[in-house]
Amino acid sequence: MHEQKARQAAIYDLKGLNCPLPVLKARKRLAAMRPGSRLWLETTDPLAVVDIPAFCADAGHQLVETAAITGGHRFLVERGNAA
């Protein structure tokens, strides 16, 4: 049960925000989380499909899953160990 709870991911609604705000807000939110924590990012910015994966690679976070949603995309990000 504990491991399942640890793996549940919050949803961060970034819909309606345009570049660079989704990445900036995601960076701030992930910085406040513990390494290994997961967060769903929901966006409507068409550039997020490029920006979020690039941000994860640059910041040392793992992009676990991506999915198209109505009007945008969802990204499951696992916080890395880097500060």
PDB file of C-alpha atoms in Angstrom:
ATOM      1  CA  MET A   1       0.000   0.000   0.000  1.00  0.00           C
ATOM      2  CA  HIS A   2       2.796   2.426   0.901  1.00  0.00           C
ATOM      3  CA  GLU A   3       4.562   1.885  -2.433  1.00  0.00           C
ATOM      4  CA  GLN A   4       1.322   2.392  -4.348  1.00  0.00           C
ATOM      5  CA  LYS A   5       0.714   5.698  -2.575  1.00  0.00           C
ATOM      6  CA  ALA A   6       4.290   6.766  -3.270  1.00  0.00           C
ATOM      7  CA  ARG A   7       3.743   6.099  -6.982  1.00  0.00           C
ATOM      8  CA  GLN A   8       0.525   8.106  -7.277  1.00  0.00           C
ATOM      9  CA  ALA A   9       1.135  11.274  -9.224  1.00  0.00           C
ATOM     10  CA  ALA A  10      -0.514  14.634  -8.741  1.00  0.00           C
ATOM     11  CA  ILE A  11      -1.865  16.457 -11.776  1.00  0.00           C
ATOM     12  CA  TYR A  12      -0.508  19.930 -12.473  1.00  0.00           C
ATOM     13  CA  ASP A  13      -2.916  21.804 -14.734  1.00  0.00           C
ATOM     14  CA  LEU A  14      -0.887  24.029 -17.066  1.00  0.00           C
ATOM     15  CA  LYS A  15      -3.614  24.316 -19.691  1.00  0.00           C
ATOM     16  CA  GLY A  16      -4.015  27.733 -21.270  1.00  0.00           C
ATOM     17  CA  LEU A  17      -0.389  28.700 -20.606  1.00  0.00           C
ATOM     18  CA  ASN A  18       2.000  29.278 -23.482  1.00  0.00           C
ATOM     19  CA  CYS A  19       5.751  28.834 -23.785  1.00  0.00           C
ATOM     20  CA  PRO A  20       7.776  29.300 -21.623  1.00  0.00           C
ATOM     21  CA  LEU A  21       5.296  29.241 -18.709  1.00  0.00           C
ATOM     22  CA  PRO A  22       4.540  25.479 -18.666  1.00  0.00           C
ATOM     23  CA  VAL A  23       8.248  24.648 -18.330  1.00  0.00           C
ATOM     24  CA  LEU A  24       8.935  27.416 -15.803  1.00  0.00           C
ATOM     25  CA  LYS A  25       6.027  26.387 -13.591  1.00  0.00           C
ATOM     26  CA  ALA A  26       6.891  22.685 -13.924  1.00  0.00           C
ATOM     27  CA  ARG A  27      10.510  23.422 -12.936  1.00  0.00           C
ATOM     28  CA  LYS A  28       9.379  25.260  -9.794  1.00  0.00           C
ATOM     29  CA  ARG A  29       6.859  22.600  -8.799  1.00  0.00           C
ATOM     30  CA  LEU A  30       9.296  19.706  -9.369  1.00  0.00           C
ATOM     31  CA  ALA A  31      12.028  21.510  -7.409  1.00  0.00           C
ATOM     32  CA  ALA A  32       9.751  21.404  -4.351  1.00  0.00           C
ATOM     33  CA  MET A  33       9.186  17.646  -4.694  1.00  0.00           C
ATOM     34  CA  ARG A  34      11.283  14.732  -3.485  1.00  0.00           C
ATOM     35  CA  PRO A  35      13.468  12.808  -5.958  1.00  0.00           C
ATOM     36  CA  GLY A  36      11.499   9.897  -7.414  1.00  0.00           C
ATOM     37  CA  SER A  37       8.164  11.699  -7.032  1.00  0.00           C
ATOM     38  CA  ARG A  38       5.954  11.776 -10.094  1.00  0.00           C
ATOM     39  CA  LEU A  39       3.861  14.596 -11.503  1.00  0.00           C
ATOM     40  CA  TRP A  40       1.432  14.725 -14.429  1.00  0.00           C
ATOM     41  CA  LEU A  41       1.744  17.909 -16.450  1.00  0.00           C
ATOM     42  CA  GLU A  42      -1.331  18.774 -18.535  1.00  0.00           C
ATOM     43  CA  THR A  43      -0.789  21.359 -21.267  1.00  0.00           C
ATOM     44  CA  THR A  44      -2.521  22.905 -24.244  1.00  0.00           C
ATOM     45  CA  ASP A  45       0.596  24.644 -25.623  1.00  0.00           C
ATOM     46  CA  PRO A  46       1.515  22.918 -28.919  1.00  0.00           C
ATOM     47  CA  LEU A  47       5.216  23.571 -28.218  1.00  0.00           C
ATOM     48  CA  ALA A  48       5.038  21.538 -24.995  1.00  0.00           C
ATOM     49  CA  VAL A  49       5.610  18.332 -26.983  1.00  0.00           C
ATOM     50  CA  VAL A  50       9.113  19.678 -27.677  1.00  0.00           C
ATOM     51  CA  ASP A  51       9.680  21.799 -24.569  1.00  0.00           C
ATOM     52  CA  ILE A  52       8.721  19.323 -21.822  1.00  0.00           C
ATOM     53  CA  PRO A  53      10.915  16.431 -23.085  1.00  0.00           C
ATOM     54  CA  ALA A  54      13.830  18.868 -23.597  1.00  0.00           C
ATOM     55  CA  PHE A  55      13.341  20.290 -20.102  1.00  0.00           C
ATOM     56  CA  CYS A  56      13.309  16.787 -18.587  1.00  0.00           C
ATOM     57  CA  ALA A  57      16.511  15.828 -20.410  1.00  0.00           C
ATOM     58  CA  ASP A  58      18.267  19.065 -19.402  1.00  0.00           C
ATOM     59  CA  ALA A  59      17.126  18.965 -15.773  1.00  0.00           C
ATOM     60  CA  GLY A  60      17.744  15.249 -15.178  1.00  0.00           C
ATOM     61  CA  HIS A  61      14.084  14.290 -14.793  1.00  0.00           C
ATOM     62  CA  GLN A  62      12.617  11.166 -16.397  1.00  0.00           C
ATOM     63  CA  LEU A  63       9.767  11.523 -18.858  1.00  0.00           C
ATOM     64  CA  VAL A  64       7.841   8.355 -18.009  1.00  0.00           C
ATOM     65  CA  GLU A  65       4.817   8.678 -20.253  1.00  0.00           C
ATOM     66  CA  THR A  66       3.185  11.045 -22.719  1.00  0.00           C
ATOM     67  CA  ALA A  67      -0.382  11.037 -23.952  1.00  0.00           C
ATOM     68  CA  ALA A  68      -2.571  13.169 -26.154  1.00  0.00           C
ATOM     69  CA  ILE A  69      -5.625  14.582 -24.394  1.00  0.00           C
ATOM     70  CA  THR A  70      -8.469  16.694 -25.721  1.00  0.00           C
ATOM     71  CA  GLY A  71      -6.917  19.994 -26.714  1.00  0.00           C
ATOM     72  CA  GLY A  72      -3.400  19.150 -25.583  1.00  0.00           C
ATOM     73  CA  HIS A  73      -1.022  16.675 -23.986  1.00  0.00           C
ATOM     74  CA  ARG A  74      -0.203  14.989 -20.686  1.00  0.00           C
ATOM     75  CA  PHE A  75       3.323  14.230 -19.529  1.00  0.00           C
ATOM     76  CA  LEU A  76       4.218  12.022 -16.567  1.00  0.00           C
ATOM     77  CA  VAL A  77       7.495  13.284 -15.140  1.00  0.00           C
ATOM     78  CA  GLU A  78       9.537  11.599 -12.423  1.00  0.00           C
ATOM     79  CA  ARG A  79      11.698  14.030 -10.497  1.00  0.00           C
ATOM     80  CA  GLY A  80      15.392  13.340 -10.815  1.00  0.00           C
ATOM     81  CA  ASN A  81      18.091  13.684  -8.168  1.00  0.00           C
ATOM     82  CA  ALA A  82      19.539  16.952  -9.456  1.00  0.00           C
ATOM     83  CA  ALA A  83      18.642  20.095  -7.577  1.00  0.00           C
TER      84      ALA A  83
END
